[in-house]
CSV table of C-alpha atoms in Angstrom, one decimal:
chain,number,residue,atom,x,y,z
A,260,UNK,CA,13.9,28.3,8.4
A,261,UNK,CA,15.5,24.3,6.9
A,262,UNK,CA,18.7,25.1,3.8
A,263,UNK,CA,16.9,24.3,0.6
A,264,UNK,CA,17.8,20.6,0.3
A,265,UNK,CA,17.0,19.9,3.1
A,266,UNK,CA,13.3,20.9,1.7
A,267,UNK,CA,13.8,18.8,-1.7
A,268,UNK,CA,14.4,16.0,0.8
A,269,UNK,CA,11.3,16.5,2.7
A,270,UNK,CA,8.5,17.3,-0.8
A,271,UNK,CA,9.9,14.3,-2.6
A,272,UNK,CA,9.5,12.6,0.3
A,273,UNK,CA,6.1,13.7,1.0
A,274,UNK,CA,5.7,13.1,-3.0
A,275,UNK,CA,6.7,9.8,-3.1
A,276,UNK,CA,4.2,8.4,-0.4
A,277,UNK,CA,1.0,10.2,-1.6
A,278,UNK,CA,1.9,8.5,-5.0
A,279,UNK,CA,2.5,5.0,-3.8
A,280,UNK,CA,-0.6,5.5,-1.6
A,281,UNK,CA,-3.3,6.2,-4.1
A,282,UNK,CA,-2.2,4.5,-7.0
A,283,UNK,CA,-1.7,0.8,-4.1
A,284,UNK,CA,2.3,0.1,-4.4
A,285,UNK,CA,2.3,-0.2,-0.3
A,286,UNK,CA,-0.9,-1.8,0.3
A,287,UNK,CA,1.5,-5.1,1.0
A,288,UNK,CA,2.9,-3.5,3.5
A,289,UNK,CA,-0.1,-2.1,5.3
A,290,UNK,CA,-1.6,-5.2,4.7
A,291,UNK,CA,1.7,-6.7,6.9
A,292,UNK,CA,0.7,-3.3,9.2
A,293,UNK,CA,-2.8,-4.5,9.5
A,294,UNK,CA,-2.6,-8.0,10.2
A,295,UNK,CA,0.6,-7.5,12.8
A,296,UNK,CA,-1.9,-5.4,14.3
A,297,UNK,CA,-5.0,-6.6,15.1
A,298,UNK,CA,-4.2,-9.9,13.9
A,299,UNK,CA,-1.3,-11.6,15.4
A,300,UNK,CA,-2.2,-15.2,15.2
A,301,UNK,CA,-3.3,-15.2,12.2
A,302,UNK,CA,-1.1,-16.4,9.4
A,303,UNK,CA,-0.1,-13.7,6.4
A,304,UNK,CA,-0.7,-14.0,3.6
A,305,UNK,CA,2.4,-14.3,1.0
A,306,UNK,CA,2.3,-11.1,-1.3
A,307,UNK,CA,2.3,-12.7,-4.1
A,308,UNK,CA,-1.2,-14.5,-2.6
A,309,UNK,CA,-1.9,-11.1,-1.3
A,310,UNK,CA,-1.7,-9.3,-4.5
A,311,UNK,CA,-3.5,-11.9,-6.5
A,312,UNK,CA,-6.7,-12.1,-3.4
A,313,UNK,CA,-7.0,-8.2,-4.2
A,314,UNK,CA,-7.4,-8.8,-7.7
A,315,UNK,CA,-10.4,-11.3,-7.7
A,316,UNK,CA,-11.8,-8.6,-5.3
A,317,UNK,CA,-11.7,-6.3,-7.4
A,318,UNK,CA,-13.0,-8.5,-10.5
A,319,UNK,CA,-15.8,-9.9,-8.0
A,320,UNK,CA,-16.6,-6.5,-7.1
A,321,UNK,CA,-15.6,-3.8,-9.9
A,322,UNK,CA,-15.5,-0.1,-8.7
A,323,UNK,CA,-15.2,3.0,-9.9
A,324,UNK,CA,-12.2,2.2,-12.8
A,325,UNK,CA,-11.4,3.0,-16.9
A,326,UNK,CA,-11.8,-0.3,-17.6
């Protein structure tokens, strides 16, 4: 069995991964990874362009959200 501090570190990393995934904080990195893997010849959007396009898309196509 791993020492307690190692277990705390693992739990913390898993929790951080889960929260950033649910909140969409890692969406730009996921987009970049997808672009590199599936569309290497196409230029990737800048981070600012990505978030602007994502926000515009959410405004045009509202889905389940509070507001």
